[in-house]
Structures are given as structure tokens and as C-alpha cells.
JSON list of C-alpha atoms in Angstrom, two decimals:
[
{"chain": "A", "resi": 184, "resn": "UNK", "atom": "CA", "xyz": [3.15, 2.47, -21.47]},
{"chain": "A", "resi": 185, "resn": "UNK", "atom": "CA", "xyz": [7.03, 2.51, -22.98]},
{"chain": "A", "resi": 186, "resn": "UNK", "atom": "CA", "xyz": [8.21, -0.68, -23.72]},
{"chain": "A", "resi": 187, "resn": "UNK", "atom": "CA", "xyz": [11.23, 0.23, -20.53]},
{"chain": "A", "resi": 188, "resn": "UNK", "atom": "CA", "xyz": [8.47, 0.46, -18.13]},
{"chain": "A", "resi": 189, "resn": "UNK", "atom": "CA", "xyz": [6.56, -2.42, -19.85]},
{"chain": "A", "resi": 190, "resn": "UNK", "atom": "CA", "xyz": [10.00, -4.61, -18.96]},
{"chain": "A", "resi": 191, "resn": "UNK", "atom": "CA", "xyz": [10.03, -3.41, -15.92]},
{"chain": "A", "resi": 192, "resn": "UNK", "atom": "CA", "xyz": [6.45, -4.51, -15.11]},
{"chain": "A", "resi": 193, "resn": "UNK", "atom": "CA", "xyz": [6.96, -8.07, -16.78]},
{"chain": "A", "resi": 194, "resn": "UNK", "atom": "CA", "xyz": [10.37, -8.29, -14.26]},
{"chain": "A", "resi": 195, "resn": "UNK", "atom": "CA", "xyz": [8.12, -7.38, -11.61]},
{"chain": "A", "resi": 196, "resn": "UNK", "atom": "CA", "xyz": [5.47, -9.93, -12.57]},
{"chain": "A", "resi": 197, "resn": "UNK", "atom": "CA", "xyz": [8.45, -12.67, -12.45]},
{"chain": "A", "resi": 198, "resn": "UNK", "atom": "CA", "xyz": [10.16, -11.62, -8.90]},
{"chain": "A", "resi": 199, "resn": "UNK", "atom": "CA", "xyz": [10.00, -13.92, -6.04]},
{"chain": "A", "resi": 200, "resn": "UNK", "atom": "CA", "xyz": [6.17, -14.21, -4.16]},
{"chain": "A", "resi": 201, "resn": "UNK", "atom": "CA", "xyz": [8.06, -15.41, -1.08]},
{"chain": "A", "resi": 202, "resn": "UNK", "atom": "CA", "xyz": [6.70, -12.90, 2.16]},
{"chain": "A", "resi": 203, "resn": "UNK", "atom": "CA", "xyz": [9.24, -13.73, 4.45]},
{"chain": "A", "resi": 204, "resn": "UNK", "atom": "CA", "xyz": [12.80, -13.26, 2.22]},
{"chain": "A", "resi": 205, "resn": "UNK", "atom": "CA", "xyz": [13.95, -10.07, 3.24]},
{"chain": "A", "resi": 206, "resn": "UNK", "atom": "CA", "xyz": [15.50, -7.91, 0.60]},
{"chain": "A", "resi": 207, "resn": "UNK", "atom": "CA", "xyz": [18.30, -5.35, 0.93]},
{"chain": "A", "resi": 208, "resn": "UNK", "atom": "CA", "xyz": [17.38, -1.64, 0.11]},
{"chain": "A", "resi": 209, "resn": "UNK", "atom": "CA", "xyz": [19.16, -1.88, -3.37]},
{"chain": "A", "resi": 210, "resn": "UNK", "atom": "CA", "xyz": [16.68, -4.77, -4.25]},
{"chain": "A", "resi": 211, "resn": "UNK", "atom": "CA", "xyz": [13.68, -3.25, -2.85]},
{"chain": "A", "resi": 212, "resn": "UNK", "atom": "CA", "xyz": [14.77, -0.32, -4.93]},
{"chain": "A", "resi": 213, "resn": "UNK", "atom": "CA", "xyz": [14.91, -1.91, -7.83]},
{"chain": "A", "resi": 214, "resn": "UNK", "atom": "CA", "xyz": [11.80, -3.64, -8.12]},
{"chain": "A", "resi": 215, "resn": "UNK", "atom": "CA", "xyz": [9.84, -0.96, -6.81]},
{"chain": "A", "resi": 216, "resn": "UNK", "atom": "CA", "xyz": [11.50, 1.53, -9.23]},
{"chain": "A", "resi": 217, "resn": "UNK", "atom": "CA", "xyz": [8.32, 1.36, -11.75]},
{"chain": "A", "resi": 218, "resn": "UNK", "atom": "CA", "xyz": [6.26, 1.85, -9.53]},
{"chain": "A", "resi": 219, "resn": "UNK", "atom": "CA", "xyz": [7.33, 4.51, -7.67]},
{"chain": "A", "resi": 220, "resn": "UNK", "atom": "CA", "xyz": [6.00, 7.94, -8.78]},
{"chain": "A", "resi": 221, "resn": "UNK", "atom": "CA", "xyz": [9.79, 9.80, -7.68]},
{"chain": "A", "resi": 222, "resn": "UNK", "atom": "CA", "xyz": [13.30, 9.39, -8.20]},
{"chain": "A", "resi": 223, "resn": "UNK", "atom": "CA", "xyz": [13.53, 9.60, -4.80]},
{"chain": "A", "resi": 224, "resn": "UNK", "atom": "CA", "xyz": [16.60, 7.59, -3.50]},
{"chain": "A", "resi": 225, "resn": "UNK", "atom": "CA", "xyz": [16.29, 4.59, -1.11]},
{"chain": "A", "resi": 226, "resn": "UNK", "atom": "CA", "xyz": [19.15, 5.14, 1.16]},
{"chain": "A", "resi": 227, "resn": "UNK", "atom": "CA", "xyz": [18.92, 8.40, 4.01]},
{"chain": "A", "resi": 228, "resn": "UNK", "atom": "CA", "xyz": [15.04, 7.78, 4.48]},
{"chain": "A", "resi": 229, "resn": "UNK", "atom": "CA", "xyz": [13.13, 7.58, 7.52]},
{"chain": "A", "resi": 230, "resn": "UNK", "atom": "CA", "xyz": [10.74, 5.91, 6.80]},
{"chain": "A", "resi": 231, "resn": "UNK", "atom": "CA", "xyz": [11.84, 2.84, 4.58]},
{"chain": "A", "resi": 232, "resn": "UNK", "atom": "CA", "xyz": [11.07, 1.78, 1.36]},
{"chain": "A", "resi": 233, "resn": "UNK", "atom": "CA", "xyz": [9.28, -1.77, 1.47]},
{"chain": "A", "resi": 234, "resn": "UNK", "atom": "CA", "xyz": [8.07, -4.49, -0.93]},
{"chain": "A", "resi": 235, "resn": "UNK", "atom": "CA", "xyz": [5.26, -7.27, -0.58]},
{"chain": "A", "resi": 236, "resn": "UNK", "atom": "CA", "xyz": [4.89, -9.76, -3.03]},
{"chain": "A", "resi": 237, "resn": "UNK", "atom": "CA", "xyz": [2.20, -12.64, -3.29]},
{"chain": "A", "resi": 238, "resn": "UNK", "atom": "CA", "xyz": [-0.12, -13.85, -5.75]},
{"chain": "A", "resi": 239, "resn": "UNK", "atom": "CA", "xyz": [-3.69, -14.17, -6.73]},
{"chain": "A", "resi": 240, "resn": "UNK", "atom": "CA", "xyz": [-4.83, -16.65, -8.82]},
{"chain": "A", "resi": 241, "resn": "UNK", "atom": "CA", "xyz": [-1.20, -17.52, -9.60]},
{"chain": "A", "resi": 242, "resn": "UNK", "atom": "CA", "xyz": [-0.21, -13.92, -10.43]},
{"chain": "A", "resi": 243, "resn": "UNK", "atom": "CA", "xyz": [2.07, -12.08, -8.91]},
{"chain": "A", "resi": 244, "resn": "UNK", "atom": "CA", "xyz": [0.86, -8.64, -7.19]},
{"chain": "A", "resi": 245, "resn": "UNK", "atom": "CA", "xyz": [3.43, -6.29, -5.89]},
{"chain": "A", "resi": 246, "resn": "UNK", "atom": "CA", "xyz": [2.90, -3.67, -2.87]},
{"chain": "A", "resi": 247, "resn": "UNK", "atom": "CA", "xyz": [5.53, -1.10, -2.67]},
{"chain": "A", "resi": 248, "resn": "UNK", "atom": "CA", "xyz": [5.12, 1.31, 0.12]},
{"chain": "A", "resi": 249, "resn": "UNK", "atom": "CA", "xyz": [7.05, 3.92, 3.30]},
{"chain": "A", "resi": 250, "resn": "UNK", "atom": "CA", "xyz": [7.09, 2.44, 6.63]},
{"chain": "A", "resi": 251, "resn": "UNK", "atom": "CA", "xyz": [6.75, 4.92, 9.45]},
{"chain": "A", "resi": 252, "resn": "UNK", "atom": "CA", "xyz": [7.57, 4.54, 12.62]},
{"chain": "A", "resi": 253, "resn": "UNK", "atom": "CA", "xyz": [5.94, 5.66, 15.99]},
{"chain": "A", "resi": 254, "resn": "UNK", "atom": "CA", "xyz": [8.94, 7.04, 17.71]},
{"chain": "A", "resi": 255, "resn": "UNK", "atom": "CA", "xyz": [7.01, 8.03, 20.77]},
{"chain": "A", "resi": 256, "resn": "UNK", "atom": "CA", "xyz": [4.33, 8.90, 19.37]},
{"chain": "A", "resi": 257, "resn": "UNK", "atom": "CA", "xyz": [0.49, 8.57, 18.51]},
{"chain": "A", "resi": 258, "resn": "UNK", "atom": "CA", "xyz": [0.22, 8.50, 14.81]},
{"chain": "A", "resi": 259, "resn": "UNK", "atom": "CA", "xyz": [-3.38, 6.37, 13.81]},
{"chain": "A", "resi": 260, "resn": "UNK", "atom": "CA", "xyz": [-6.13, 8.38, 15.52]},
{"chain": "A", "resi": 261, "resn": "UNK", "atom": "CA", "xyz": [-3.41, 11.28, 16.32]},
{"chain": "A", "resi": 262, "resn": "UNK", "atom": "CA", "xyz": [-2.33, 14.38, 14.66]},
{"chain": "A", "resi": 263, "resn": "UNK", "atom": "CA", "xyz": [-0.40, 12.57, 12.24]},
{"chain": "A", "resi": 264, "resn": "UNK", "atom": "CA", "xyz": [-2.89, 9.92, 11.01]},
{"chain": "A", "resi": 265, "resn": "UNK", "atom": "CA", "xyz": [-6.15, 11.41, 12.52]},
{"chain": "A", "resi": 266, "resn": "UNK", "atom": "CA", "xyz": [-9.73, 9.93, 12.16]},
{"chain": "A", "resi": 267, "resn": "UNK", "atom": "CA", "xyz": [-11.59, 10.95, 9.38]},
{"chain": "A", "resi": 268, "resn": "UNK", "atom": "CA", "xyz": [-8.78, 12.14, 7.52]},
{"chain": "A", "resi": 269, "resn": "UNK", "atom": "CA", "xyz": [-7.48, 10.77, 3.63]},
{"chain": "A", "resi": 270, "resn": "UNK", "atom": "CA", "xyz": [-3.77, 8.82, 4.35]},
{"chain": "A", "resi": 271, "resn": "UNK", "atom": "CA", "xyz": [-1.59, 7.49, 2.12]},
{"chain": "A", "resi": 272, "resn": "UNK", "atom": "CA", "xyz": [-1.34, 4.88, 3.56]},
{"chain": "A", "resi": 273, "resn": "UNK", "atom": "CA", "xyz": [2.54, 4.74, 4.14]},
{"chain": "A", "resi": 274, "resn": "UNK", "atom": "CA", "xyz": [5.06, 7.59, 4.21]},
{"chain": "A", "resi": 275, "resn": "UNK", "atom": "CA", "xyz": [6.72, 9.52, 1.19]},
{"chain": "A", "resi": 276, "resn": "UNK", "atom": "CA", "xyz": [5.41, 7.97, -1.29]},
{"chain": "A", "resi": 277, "resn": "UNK", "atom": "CA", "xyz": [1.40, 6.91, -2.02]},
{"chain": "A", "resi": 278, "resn": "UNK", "atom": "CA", "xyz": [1.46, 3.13, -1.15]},
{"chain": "A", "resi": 279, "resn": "UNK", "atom": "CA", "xyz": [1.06, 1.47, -4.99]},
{"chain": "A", "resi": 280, "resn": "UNK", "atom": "CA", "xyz": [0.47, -2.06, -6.19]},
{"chain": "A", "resi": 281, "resn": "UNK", "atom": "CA", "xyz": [0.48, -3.47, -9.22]},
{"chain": "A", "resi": 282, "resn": "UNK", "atom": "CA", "xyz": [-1.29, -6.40, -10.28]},
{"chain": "A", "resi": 283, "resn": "UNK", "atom": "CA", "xyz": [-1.11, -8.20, -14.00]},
{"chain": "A", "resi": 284, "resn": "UNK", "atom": "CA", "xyz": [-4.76, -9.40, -13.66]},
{"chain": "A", "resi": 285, "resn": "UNK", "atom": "CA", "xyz": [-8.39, -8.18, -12.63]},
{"chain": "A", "resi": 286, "resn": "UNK", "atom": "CA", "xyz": [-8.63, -8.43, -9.13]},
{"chain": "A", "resi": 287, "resn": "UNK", "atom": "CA", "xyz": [-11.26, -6.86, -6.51]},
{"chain": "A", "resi": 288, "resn": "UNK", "atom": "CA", "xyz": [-10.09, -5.02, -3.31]},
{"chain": "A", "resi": 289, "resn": "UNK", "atom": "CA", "xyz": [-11.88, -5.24, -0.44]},
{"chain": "A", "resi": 290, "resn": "UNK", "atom": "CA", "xyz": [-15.25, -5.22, -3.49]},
{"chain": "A", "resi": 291, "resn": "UNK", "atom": "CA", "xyz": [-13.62, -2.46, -6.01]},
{"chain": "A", "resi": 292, "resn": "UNK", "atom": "CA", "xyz": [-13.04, -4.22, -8.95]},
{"chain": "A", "resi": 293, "resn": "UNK", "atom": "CA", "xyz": [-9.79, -3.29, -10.33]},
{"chain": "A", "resi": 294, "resn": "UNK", "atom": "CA", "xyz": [-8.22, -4.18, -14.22]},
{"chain": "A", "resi": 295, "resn": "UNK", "atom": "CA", "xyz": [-4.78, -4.78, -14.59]},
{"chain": "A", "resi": 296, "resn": "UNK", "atom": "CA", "xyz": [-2.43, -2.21, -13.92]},
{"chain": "A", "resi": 297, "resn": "UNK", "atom": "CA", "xyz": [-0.42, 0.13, -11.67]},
{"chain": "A", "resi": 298, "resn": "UNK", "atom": "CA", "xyz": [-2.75, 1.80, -8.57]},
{"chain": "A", "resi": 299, "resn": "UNK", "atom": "CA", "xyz": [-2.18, 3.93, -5.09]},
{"chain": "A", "resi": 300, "resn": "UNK", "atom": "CA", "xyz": [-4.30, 2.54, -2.57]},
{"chain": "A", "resi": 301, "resn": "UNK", "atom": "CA", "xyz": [-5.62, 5.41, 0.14]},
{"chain": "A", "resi": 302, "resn": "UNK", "atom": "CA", "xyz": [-7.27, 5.25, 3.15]},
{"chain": "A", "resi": 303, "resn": "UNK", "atom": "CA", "xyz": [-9.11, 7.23, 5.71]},
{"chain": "A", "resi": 304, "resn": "UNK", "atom": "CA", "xyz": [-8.64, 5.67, 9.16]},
{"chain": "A", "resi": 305, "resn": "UNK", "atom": "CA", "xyz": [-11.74, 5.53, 11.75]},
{"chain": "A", "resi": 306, "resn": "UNK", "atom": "CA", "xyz": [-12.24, 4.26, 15.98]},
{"chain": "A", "resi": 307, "resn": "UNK", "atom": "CA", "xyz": [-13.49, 0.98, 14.75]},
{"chain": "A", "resi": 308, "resn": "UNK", "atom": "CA", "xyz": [-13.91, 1.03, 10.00]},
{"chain": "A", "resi": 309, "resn": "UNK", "atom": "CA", "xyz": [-11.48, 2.25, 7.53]},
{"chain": "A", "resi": 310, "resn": "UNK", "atom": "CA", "xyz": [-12.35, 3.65, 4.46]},
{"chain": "A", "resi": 311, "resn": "UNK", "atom": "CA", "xyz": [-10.35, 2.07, 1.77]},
{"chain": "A", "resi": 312, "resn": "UNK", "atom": "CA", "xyz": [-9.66, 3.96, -1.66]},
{"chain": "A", "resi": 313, "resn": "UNK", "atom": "CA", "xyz": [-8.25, 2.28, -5.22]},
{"chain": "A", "resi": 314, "resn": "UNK", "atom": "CA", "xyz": [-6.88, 5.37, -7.42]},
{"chain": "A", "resi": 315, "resn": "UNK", "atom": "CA", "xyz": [-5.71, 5.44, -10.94]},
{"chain": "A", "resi": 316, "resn": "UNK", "atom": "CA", "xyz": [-3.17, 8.56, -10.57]},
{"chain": "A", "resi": 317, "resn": "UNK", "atom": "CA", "xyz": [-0.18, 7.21, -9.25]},
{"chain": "A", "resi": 318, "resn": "UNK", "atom": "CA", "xyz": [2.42, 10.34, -10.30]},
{"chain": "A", "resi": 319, "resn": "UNK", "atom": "CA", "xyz": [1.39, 12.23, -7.07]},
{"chain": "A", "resi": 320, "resn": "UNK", "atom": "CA", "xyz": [3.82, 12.63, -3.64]},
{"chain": "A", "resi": 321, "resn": "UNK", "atom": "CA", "xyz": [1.82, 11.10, -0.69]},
{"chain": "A", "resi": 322, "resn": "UNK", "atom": "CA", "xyz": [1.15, 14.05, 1.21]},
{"chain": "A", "resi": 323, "resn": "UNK", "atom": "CA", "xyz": [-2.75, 14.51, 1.47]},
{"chain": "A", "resi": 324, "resn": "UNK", "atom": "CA", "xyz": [-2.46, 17.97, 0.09]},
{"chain": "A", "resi": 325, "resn": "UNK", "atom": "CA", "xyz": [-1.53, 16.37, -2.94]},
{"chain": "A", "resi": 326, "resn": "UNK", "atom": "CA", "xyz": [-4.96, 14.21, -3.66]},
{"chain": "A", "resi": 327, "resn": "UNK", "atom": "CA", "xyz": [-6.32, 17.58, -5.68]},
{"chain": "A", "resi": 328, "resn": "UNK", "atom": "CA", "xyz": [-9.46, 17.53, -7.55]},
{"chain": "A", "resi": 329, "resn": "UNK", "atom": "CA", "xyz": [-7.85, 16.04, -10.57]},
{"chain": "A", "resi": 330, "resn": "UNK", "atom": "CA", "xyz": [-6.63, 12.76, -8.44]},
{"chain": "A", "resi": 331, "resn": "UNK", "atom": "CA", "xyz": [-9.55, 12.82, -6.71]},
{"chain": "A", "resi": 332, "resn": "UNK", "atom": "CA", "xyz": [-11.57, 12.47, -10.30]},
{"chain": "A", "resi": 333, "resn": "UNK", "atom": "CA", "xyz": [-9.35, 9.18, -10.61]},
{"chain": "A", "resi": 334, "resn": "UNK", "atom": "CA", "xyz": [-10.43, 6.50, -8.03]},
{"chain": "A", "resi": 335, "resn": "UNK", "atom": "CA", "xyz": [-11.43, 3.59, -9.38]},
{"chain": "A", "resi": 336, "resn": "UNK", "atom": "CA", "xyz": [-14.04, 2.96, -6.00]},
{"chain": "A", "resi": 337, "resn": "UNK", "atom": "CA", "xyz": [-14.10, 2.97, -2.50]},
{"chain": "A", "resi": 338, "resn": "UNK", "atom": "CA", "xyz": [-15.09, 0.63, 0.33]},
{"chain": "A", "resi": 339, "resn": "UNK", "atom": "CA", "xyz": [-15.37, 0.07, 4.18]},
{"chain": "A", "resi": 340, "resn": "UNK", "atom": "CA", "xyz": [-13.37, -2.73, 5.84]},
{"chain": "A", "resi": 341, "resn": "UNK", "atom": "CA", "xyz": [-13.36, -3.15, 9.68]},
{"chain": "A", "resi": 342, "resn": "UNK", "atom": "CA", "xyz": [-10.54, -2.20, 12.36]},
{"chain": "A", "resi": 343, "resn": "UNK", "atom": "CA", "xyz": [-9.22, -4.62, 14.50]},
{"chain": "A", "resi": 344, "resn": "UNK", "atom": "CA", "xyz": [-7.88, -4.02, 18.19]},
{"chain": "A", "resi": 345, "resn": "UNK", "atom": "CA", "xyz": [-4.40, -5.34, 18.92]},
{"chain": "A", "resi": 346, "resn": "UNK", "atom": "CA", "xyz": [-3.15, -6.53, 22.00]},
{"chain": "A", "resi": 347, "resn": "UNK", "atom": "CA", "xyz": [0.60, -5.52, 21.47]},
{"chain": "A", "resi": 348, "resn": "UNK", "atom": "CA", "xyz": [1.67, -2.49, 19.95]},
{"chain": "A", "resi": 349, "resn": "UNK", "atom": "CA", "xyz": [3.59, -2.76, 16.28]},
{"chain": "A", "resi": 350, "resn": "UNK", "atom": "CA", "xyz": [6.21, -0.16, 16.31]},
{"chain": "A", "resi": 351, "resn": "UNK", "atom": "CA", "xyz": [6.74, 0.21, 12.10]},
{"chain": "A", "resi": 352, "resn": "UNK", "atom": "CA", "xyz": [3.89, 0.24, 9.86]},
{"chain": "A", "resi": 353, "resn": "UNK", "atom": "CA", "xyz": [3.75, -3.25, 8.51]},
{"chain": "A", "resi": 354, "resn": "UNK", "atom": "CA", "xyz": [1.42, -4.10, 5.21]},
{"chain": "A", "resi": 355, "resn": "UNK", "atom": "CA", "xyz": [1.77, -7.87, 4.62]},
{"chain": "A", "resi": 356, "resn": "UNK", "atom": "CA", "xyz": [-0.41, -10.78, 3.16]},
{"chain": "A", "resi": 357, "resn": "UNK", "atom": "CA", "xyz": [-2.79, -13.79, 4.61]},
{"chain": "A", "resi": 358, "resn": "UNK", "atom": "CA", "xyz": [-4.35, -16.43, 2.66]},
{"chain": "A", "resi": 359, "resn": "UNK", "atom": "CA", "xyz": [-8.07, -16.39, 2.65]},
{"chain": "A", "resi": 360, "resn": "UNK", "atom": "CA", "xyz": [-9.77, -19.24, 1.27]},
{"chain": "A", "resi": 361, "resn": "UNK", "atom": "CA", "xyz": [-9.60, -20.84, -1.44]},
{"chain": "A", "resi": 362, "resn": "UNK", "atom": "CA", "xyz": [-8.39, -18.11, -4.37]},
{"chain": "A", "resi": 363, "resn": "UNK", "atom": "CA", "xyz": [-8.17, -15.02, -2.05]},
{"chain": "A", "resi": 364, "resn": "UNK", "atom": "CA", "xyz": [-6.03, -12.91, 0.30]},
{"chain": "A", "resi": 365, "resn": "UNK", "atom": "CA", "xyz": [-5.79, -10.56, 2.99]},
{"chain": "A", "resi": 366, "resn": "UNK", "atom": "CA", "xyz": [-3.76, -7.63, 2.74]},
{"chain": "A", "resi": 367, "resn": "UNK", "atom": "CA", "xyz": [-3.19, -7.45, 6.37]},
{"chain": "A", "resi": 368, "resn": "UNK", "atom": "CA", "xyz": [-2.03, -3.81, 7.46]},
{"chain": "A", "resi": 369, "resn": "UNK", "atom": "CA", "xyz": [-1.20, -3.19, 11.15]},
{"chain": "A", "resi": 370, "resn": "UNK", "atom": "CA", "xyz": [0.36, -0.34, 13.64]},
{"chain": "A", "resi": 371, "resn": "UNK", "atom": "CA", "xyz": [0.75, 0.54, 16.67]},
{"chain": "A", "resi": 372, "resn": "UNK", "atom": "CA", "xyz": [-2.91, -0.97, 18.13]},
{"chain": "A", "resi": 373, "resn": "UNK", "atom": "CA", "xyz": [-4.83, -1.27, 14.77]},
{"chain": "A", "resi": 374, "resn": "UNK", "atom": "CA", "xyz": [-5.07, -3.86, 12.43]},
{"chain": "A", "resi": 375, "resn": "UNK", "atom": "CA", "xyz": [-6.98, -3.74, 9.34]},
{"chain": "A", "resi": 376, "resn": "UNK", "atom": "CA", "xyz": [-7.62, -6.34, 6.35]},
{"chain": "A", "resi": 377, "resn": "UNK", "atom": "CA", "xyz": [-8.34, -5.79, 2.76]},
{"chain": "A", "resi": 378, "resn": "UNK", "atom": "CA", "xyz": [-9.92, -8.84, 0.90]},
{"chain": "A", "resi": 379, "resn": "UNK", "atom": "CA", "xyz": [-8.45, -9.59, -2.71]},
{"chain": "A", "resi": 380, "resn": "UNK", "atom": "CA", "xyz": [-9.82, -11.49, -4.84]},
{"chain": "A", "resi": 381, "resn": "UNK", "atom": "CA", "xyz": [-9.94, -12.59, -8.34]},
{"chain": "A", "resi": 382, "resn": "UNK", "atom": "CA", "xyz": [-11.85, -10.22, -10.77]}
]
């Protein structure tokens, strides 16, 4: 790692763990920069560049991630998101997080560093998947052989049923007992939740 990108992960590791101060695209921007695989700019998207922040142990994790909309239409279970099929778990972009500590998600036990985090959606259990290659564009066509040979592990988590639709992809965090958390992502009717944990 270069000592820029080693700054920018230890400014990272210091920014705010609050999950309900919004931040302006500039911001997001910013701290997501590093983690980011592209240059691609903030402003003109679609699909918006986001940032979650909360902490595990007392550490500071970071989520950066696209969030789609519906617009009219079906996207989990769909043509765009369909069953069975590898997402990344966002738009643009791979979803990545960074974490300065061991942590498990949802079981995989993860070392510190810089991840995407995949998924294939299912009717009622997502398939959750920790990779090491984070230089890749999201599009599934893009998680070749060579990515493929860099997951760290994958697991099952179950899909919840909601009773109001959620317009935007959301990915946001829920405390869960005493040293864990849920990373809590929900659209349109589906909700899903990824333990973390302490390594």
C-alpha cells in the first residue's frame, strides 16, 4: 500500500461513525475516494454515491456503495437483479468496505483491509460473498475467473419480507448485541442482514 493511500485509510479510520449525518456529494466523495476502484466522478450519476460508517469493537468500518433506484420497475427478483444471479450489490461501482480490524461477515472471517462485498439474491436466502479484488467495475461480467479466485468466503443469510416498498437501495447499520452489528440492506420488498462481528 503507498503511504497516500495509507493516509487516506488512517483519515478514513478517523471520520465521523454517526449513521444519520448526511453528507454532501463532495464529502462522500472524498472519503470514499480510496476506496473506490474508478476515478469516476460523483456529480451526473444515477445512481448515487453513498457512505456508511459505524464501528466494531470501537473501530471504524466504512461502506461505500451506488444506490439504485426502482423507477418503475422490478429490479430484486427481476431482469435487473434476478434470482440466482452474482450482484454487486449496488450500482457502478462493487459495494467496498474497509475495516482496520479482523472482523467476520455474516461467518467469513475477514483481516484488515479493503474488500467488495457480492451477493446473489434468492425468493427467501441470499448468498453473501467477501472478495479481495476490489479494482474491478461492478458489472457481473466483470467477476472473471481471476476475481473469482479472490473471495475470501461465502455465506447464506436469510431474506426478509417488507411491508412497504423502499424506493433507493439503502445499506445501513443495526446494533446486535453486545460487540456486533447488522449490516441491514433493504429495497423495494426485501430486506436482508449481514452479522459483523469481531474476528
Amino acid at each position: 500500500m503507498s503511504l497516500i493511500a495509507a493516509l487516506a485509510l488512517a483519515s478514513l479510520a478517523g471520520a465521523s461513525p454517526s449513521l444519520n449525518r448526511p453528507l454532501t456529494p463532495v464529502a462522500v466523495d472524498t472519503a470514499c475516494q480510496v476506496l473506490r476502484p474508478n476515478n469516476v466522478p460523483v456529480q451526473g450519476r444515477k445512481s448515487p454515491l453513498d457512505l456508511l460508517a459505524f464501528r466494531v469493537a470501537q473501530h471504524p468500518v466504512k461502506v461505500c456503495y451506488g444506490r439504485p433506484s426502482s423507477r418503475g420497475r422490478v429490479m430484486i427478483g427481476g431482469n435487473n437483479v434476478p434470482f440466482g444471479k452474482l450482484w454487486r450489490t449496488g450500482a457502478n461501482e462493487p459495494t467496498i468496505f474497509f475495516t482496520p480490524v479482523a472482523i467476520t461477515v455474516a461467518g467469513i472471517k475477514v483481516a484488515p483491509g479493503k474488500y467488495s462485498l457480492y451477493t446473489v439474491p434468492g425468493p427467501k436466502e441470499w448468498q453473501v460473498i467477501v472478495n479481495r479484488s476490489t479494482s474491478q467495475w461492478g458489472e457481473e461480467s466483470n467477476y472473471t475467473d481471476k476475481v473469482k479466485a479472490q473471495e475470501v468466503g461465502r455465506a447464506t443469510v436469510a431474506s426478509e419480507l417488507l411491508d412497504a416498498p423502499i424506493e433507493t437501495f439503502t445499506i445501513r447499520a443495526e446494533p446486535s448485541g453486545a460487540k456486533g452489528t447488522d449490516l441491514v440492506l433493504e429495497w423495494e420488498k426485501t430486506r436482508i442482514r449481514i452479522p459483523i462481528a469481531p474476528a
